[in-house]
Amino acid sequence: MNYNQLGNTGVLVSELCLGTMTFGGNGYWQAMGTLQQDAVNDIVKTSFDQGINFIDTANVYSFGQSETLLGQSIKTLGLPRHELIIATKVRGRMGEGKNQVGLGRLQIMQQLDDSLKRLQVDHVDLYQIHGFDPITPLEETMRGLEDVVRSGKVRYIGCSNLAAWQVMKANGIADKYGWTKFISTQNYYSIAGRDLENEIVPMVQDQQMAILPWSPLAGGFLSGKYTRDNKPEGDSRRLGFDFPPVDQERAYDIIEVMQAIGAAHGVSVARIALAWVLAKPGVTSVIIGAKNTEQLNDNISATEVSLTTEQLEQLDAVSARPKPYPQWMIARQGNDRLGVFNPTQSAVAK
């Protein structure tokens, strides 16, 4: 297991992060997993024993159950708190009340206190907003996050599912007032979903932030069990909860290439999909979830797969999407600054 710097901080996190969306199974979260305490203990212990020191959860996962199960597992197993980097999130609806959702100061403070109780800890290491709140000014959100950092209940803050301009605006507000900035962004990123590379990846590299990819197996679609000849059916999660969205025909093309590369390495398609994400620039820690220890161990073994330059180029080629505007124009205009001058592709070309 390798360890990477968490953004521009002195904290080191494992290159894989244990995701806990499979813990609990309350309400519509059943589609993700229904692991209860004994199974959760096995998953957490296996992860820790394999070198994973980073665990990610959220208040909204099974409406608090995931945090409760995780907190009890850490206590039951007697894991050393100082060796764990625990992350959770705030934003989602946690009840029917008018103010039981969102990113106002009121919600941030109340939801953090509730999360700490469920986790049975006095602080979290990374507190992340779980999306954008369209009715709360970013100034209020960033001040609320600054308050919980100053209270000692939060060490660092991060964001998830924001556009690049929203991240930059939020950190610009924090910079203006001397408040804590986001050090990480948690986003969907897989070989079947590379939208992140258009704006987020360049922003992260420029700002020295961490990328924490979620759903690197595209909601299980890249697990290896689906092919053109074996499409989702029966009790497949994809039939009950088709998320994140996947262009299935394109994904089958990618899977075919991954099958060949996997065969060359003697490993599963899932390991190849994870190894590809682990190799991408800007990626700090890839979030993996599992419904059993066998699945977890297979995912962890992806850290042992070393893809060749040629194999990475094959995977990049089969999964490539046309660059949107203005990315293609930026690349075109940059040609006369990056090496051989080509007048047909220069900044003055019409």
Tab-separated table of C-alpha atoms in Angstrom, residues 93-293:
chain	number	residue	atom	x	y	z
A	93	ARG	CA	-31.632	15.394	3.848
A	94	MET	CA	-31.628	13.751	7.272
A	95	GLY	CA	-35.282	14.186	8.205
A	96	GLU	CA	-38.606	15.767	7.273
A	97	GLY	CA	-37.874	19.079	8.981
A	98	LYS	CA	-37.422	22.197	6.877
A	99	ASN	CA	-33.868	22.646	8.137
A	100	GLN	CA	-32.718	19.033	8.123
A	101	VAL	CA	-30.969	19.481	4.805
A	102	GLY	CA	-28.508	21.930	3.273
A	103	LEU	CA	-25.298	23.802	3.994
A	104	GLY	CA	-26.274	26.704	6.208
A	105	ARG	CA	-24.314	27.270	9.427
A	106	LEU	CA	-27.212	25.835	11.405
A	107	GLN	CA	-27.222	22.596	9.403
A	108	ILE	CA	-23.434	22.226	9.387
A	109	MET	CA	-23.131	22.547	13.155
A	110	GLN	CA	-26.100	20.333	13.989
A	111	GLN	CA	-25.242	17.614	11.495
A	112	LEU	CA	-21.597	17.529	12.569
A	113	ASP	CA	-22.581	17.026	16.217
A	114	ASP	CA	-24.932	14.213	15.192
A	115	SER	CA	-22.205	12.582	13.072
A	116	LEU	CA	-19.680	12.738	15.923
A	117	LYS	CA	-22.145	11.009	18.257
A	118	ARG	CA	-22.809	8.238	15.761
A	119	LEU	CA	-19.101	7.781	15.036
A	120	GLN	CA	-18.242	7.903	18.765
A	121	VAL	CA	-15.361	10.311	18.171
A	122	ASP	CA	-14.622	13.871	19.268
A	123	HIS	CA	-13.479	15.057	15.835
A	124	VAL	CA	-13.381	14.087	12.167
A	125	ASP	CA	-10.252	14.524	10.110
A	126	LEU	CA	-11.955	15.549	6.862
A	127	TYR	CA	-15.415	17.147	6.747
A	128	GLN	CA	-16.818	17.432	3.234
A	129	ILE	CA	-19.801	19.195	1.776
A	130	HIS	CA	-21.674	16.549	-0.212
A	131	GLY	CA	-22.763	18.803	-3.049
A	132	PHE	CA	-23.926	22.329	-3.826
A	133	ASP	CA	-26.720	24.042	-1.888
A	134	PRO	CA	-28.456	26.400	-4.341
A	135	ILE	CA	-30.148	28.554	-1.696
A	136	THR	CA	-27.331	29.032	0.809
A	137	PRO	CA	-24.666	31.644	-0.010
A	138	LEU	CA	-21.208	30.126	-0.263
A	139	GLU	CA	-20.046	32.773	2.217
A	140	GLU	CA	-22.309	31.264	4.884
A	141	THR	CA	-21.226	27.718	4.084
A	142	MET	CA	-17.536	28.563	4.255
A	143	ARG	CA	-17.993	30.507	7.509
A	144	GLY	CA	-19.913	27.588	9.003
A	145	LEU	CA	-17.085	25.240	8.040
A	146	GLU	CA	-14.530	27.668	9.471
A	147	ASP	CA	-16.446	27.696	12.752
A	148	VAL	CA	-16.365	23.901	13.127
A	149	VAL	CA	-12.649	23.849	12.299
A	150	ARG	CA	-11.974	26.481	14.966
A	151	SER	CA	-14.087	24.489	17.422
A	152	GLY	CA	-11.617	21.601	17.140
A	153	LYS	CA	-14.251	19.192	15.854
A	154	VAL	CA	-12.866	19.202	12.293
A	155	ARG	CA	-9.248	19.096	11.110
A	156	TYR	CA	-9.642	19.733	7.345
A	157	ILE	CA	-12.486	20.438	4.949
A	158	GLY	CA	-13.244	19.141	1.474
A	159	CYS	CA	-16.011	19.153	-1.106
A	160	SER	CA	-17.792	16.678	-3.337
A	161	ASN	CA	-19.716	16.904	-6.608
A	162	LEU	CA	-19.036	20.605	-7.214
A	163	ALA	CA	-18.161	22.290	-10.492
A	164	ALA	CA	-14.652	23.684	-10.763
A	165	TRP	CA	-15.893	27.295	-10.635
A	166	GLN	CA	-17.797	26.572	-7.416
A	167	VAL	CA	-14.683	25.137	-5.774
A	168	MET	CA	-12.606	28.131	-6.829
A	169	LYS	CA	-15.261	30.609	-5.686
A	170	ALA	CA	-15.537	28.900	-2.292
A	171	ASN	CA	-11.780	28.849	-1.789
A	172	GLY	CA	-11.565	32.442	-2.998
A	173	ILE	CA	-14.033	33.465	-0.276
A	174	ALA	CA	-12.010	31.537	2.301
A	175	ASP	CA	-8.789	33.165	1.120
A	176	LYS	CA	-10.333	36.629	1.312
A	177	TYR	CA	-11.302	36.218	4.966
A	178	GLY	CA	-8.410	34.028	6.097
A	179	TRP	CA	-10.632	30.984	6.558
A	180	THR	CA	-9.897	27.314	5.966
A	181	LYS	CA	-9.932	26.213	2.319
A	182	PHE	CA	-11.039	22.975	0.725
A	183	ILE	CA	-8.048	20.634	0.454
A	184	SER	CA	-9.805	17.885	-1.495
A	185	THR	CA	-12.605	17.185	-3.923
A	186	GLN	CA	-14.490	13.903	-4.083
A	187	ASN	CA	-15.924	13.161	-7.517
A	188	TYR	CA	-17.137	10.375	-9.746
A	189	TYR	CA	-14.197	9.151	-11.809
A	190	SER	CA	-13.848	5.893	-13.678
A	191	ILE	CA	-12.525	4.687	-17.015
A	192	ALA	CA	-16.160	4.739	-18.174
A	193	GLY	CA	-16.713	8.274	-16.856
A	194	ARG	CA	-13.866	10.684	-17.570
A	195	ASP	CA	-15.727	14.020	-17.477
A	196	LEU	CA	-13.594	15.022	-14.479
A	197	GLU	CA	-10.614	15.507	-16.770
A	198	ASN	CA	-12.182	18.503	-18.518
A	199	GLU	CA	-12.133	21.004	-15.639
A	200	ILE	CA	-11.622	19.379	-12.218
A	201	VAL	CA	-8.306	17.607	-12.850
A	202	PRO	CA	-6.526	20.716	-14.231
A	203	MET	CA	-7.930	22.788	-11.349
A	204	VAL	CA	-6.767	20.281	-8.737
A	205	GLN	CA	-3.276	20.098	-10.192
A	206	ASP	CA	-3.020	23.897	-10.280
A	207	GLN	CA	-4.355	24.329	-6.735
A	208	GLN	CA	-2.501	21.353	-5.183
A	209	MET	CA	-5.710	19.725	-4.010
A	210	ALA	CA	-6.492	16.018	-3.667
A	211	ILE	CA	-8.838	14.056	-5.918
A	212	LEU	CA	-10.765	11.320	-4.117
A	213	PRO	CA	-12.564	9.355	-6.857
A	214	TRP	CA	-15.824	7.661	-5.934
A	215	SER	CA	-17.384	4.771	-7.843
A	216	PRO	CA	-14.202	3.835	-9.752
A	217	LEU	CA	-16.050	0.698	-10.923
A	218	ALA	CA	-18.983	2.769	-12.229
A	219	GLY	CA	-21.496	1.411	-9.748
A	220	GLY	CA	-20.336	-2.151	-10.337
A	221	PHE	CA	-20.634	-1.980	-14.111
A	222	LEU	CA	-16.861	-2.456	-14.427
A	223	SER	CA	-16.692	-5.269	-11.876
A	224	GLY	CA	-16.148	-7.834	-14.620
A	225	LYS	CA	-19.485	-9.600	-14.382
A	226	TYR	CA	-21.074	-7.543	-17.169
A	227	THR	CA	-20.266	-7.957	-20.864
A	228	ARG	CA	-22.210	-7.659	-24.103
A	229	ASP	CA	-23.156	-11.314	-23.659
A	230	ASN	CA	-23.939	-11.023	-19.966
A	231	LYS	CA	-25.917	-7.845	-19.322
A	232	PRO	CA	-27.438	-6.761	-15.972
A	233	GLU	CA	-30.421	-8.892	-14.997
A	234	GLY	CA	-32.102	-10.523	-12.020
A	235	ASP	CA	-31.168	-8.838	-8.728
A	236	SER	CA	-28.402	-6.746	-10.262
A	237	ARG	CA	-27.883	-3.408	-8.519
A	238	ARG	CA	-27.848	-1.824	-11.973
A	239	LEU	CA	-31.511	-2.730	-12.520
A	240	GLY	CA	-32.704	-1.302	-9.215
A	241	PHE	CA	-30.336	1.650	-8.962
A	242	ASP	CA	-28.816	2.617	-12.311
A	243	PHE	CA	-26.193	5.007	-10.969
A	244	PRO	CA	-23.851	6.562	-11.910
A	245	PRO	CA	-25.033	6.885	-15.526
A	246	VAL	CA	-22.997	4.792	-17.963
A	247	ASP	CA	-22.947	4.701	-21.744
A	248	GLN	CA	-23.210	0.923	-21.783
A	249	GLU	CA	-22.157	0.307	-25.376
A	250	ARG	CA	-18.994	2.356	-24.894
A	251	ALA	CA	-18.413	0.610	-21.561
A	252	TYR	CA	-18.589	-2.809	-23.219
A	253	ASP	CA	-15.856	-1.697	-25.648
A	254	ILE	CA	-13.719	-0.671	-22.664
A	255	ILE	CA	-14.456	-3.915	-20.806
A	256	GLU	CA	-13.277	-5.971	-23.779
A	257	VAL	CA	-9.906	-4.226	-23.725
A	258	MET	CA	-9.683	-4.592	-19.939
A	259	GLN	CA	-10.448	-8.319	-20.229
A	260	ALA	CA	-7.464	-8.802	-22.536
A	261	ILE	CA	-5.156	-6.771	-20.302
A	262	GLY	CA	-6.500	-8.538	-17.207
A	263	ALA	CA	-5.781	-11.902	-18.796
A	264	ALA	CA	-2.205	-10.785	-19.506
A	265	HIS	CA	-1.743	-9.941	-15.823
A	266	GLY	CA	-3.814	-12.863	-14.542
A	267	VAL	CA	-6.168	-10.525	-12.659
A	268	SER	CA	-9.825	-9.472	-12.712
A	269	VAL	CA	-11.333	-6.718	-14.842
A	270	ALA	CA	-12.116	-4.842	-11.629
A	271	ARG	CA	-8.431	-4.701	-10.716
A	272	ILE	CA	-7.563	-3.279	-14.130
A	273	ALA	CA	-10.284	-0.626	-13.814
A	274	LEU	CA	-8.952	0.373	-10.390
A	275	ALA	CA	-5.322	0.277	-11.512
A	276	TRP	CA	-6.200	2.687	-14.331
A	277	VAL	CA	-7.708	5.216	-11.903
A	278	LEU	CA	-4.802	4.810	-9.471
A	279	ALA	CA	-2.408	5.705	-12.289
A	280	LYS	CA	-4.156	8.940	-13.300
A	281	PRO	CA	-2.573	12.337	-12.518
A	282	GLY	CA	-3.964	14.144	-9.491
A	283	VAL	CA	-5.562	11.081	-7.899
A	284	THR	CA	-4.724	10.832	-4.193
A	285	SER	CA	-6.907	8.047	-2.791
A	286	VAL	CA	-9.483	5.926	-4.629
A	287	ILE	CA	-12.632	5.118	-2.667
A	288	ILE	CA	-13.591	1.454	-2.789
A	289	GLY	CA	-16.634	-0.228	-1.294
A	290	ALA	CA	-17.361	-3.913	-0.830
A	291	LYS	CA	-20.155	-6.252	0.182
A	292	ASN	CA	-17.779	-8.952	1.454
A	293	THR	CA	-14.114	-9.466	2.277
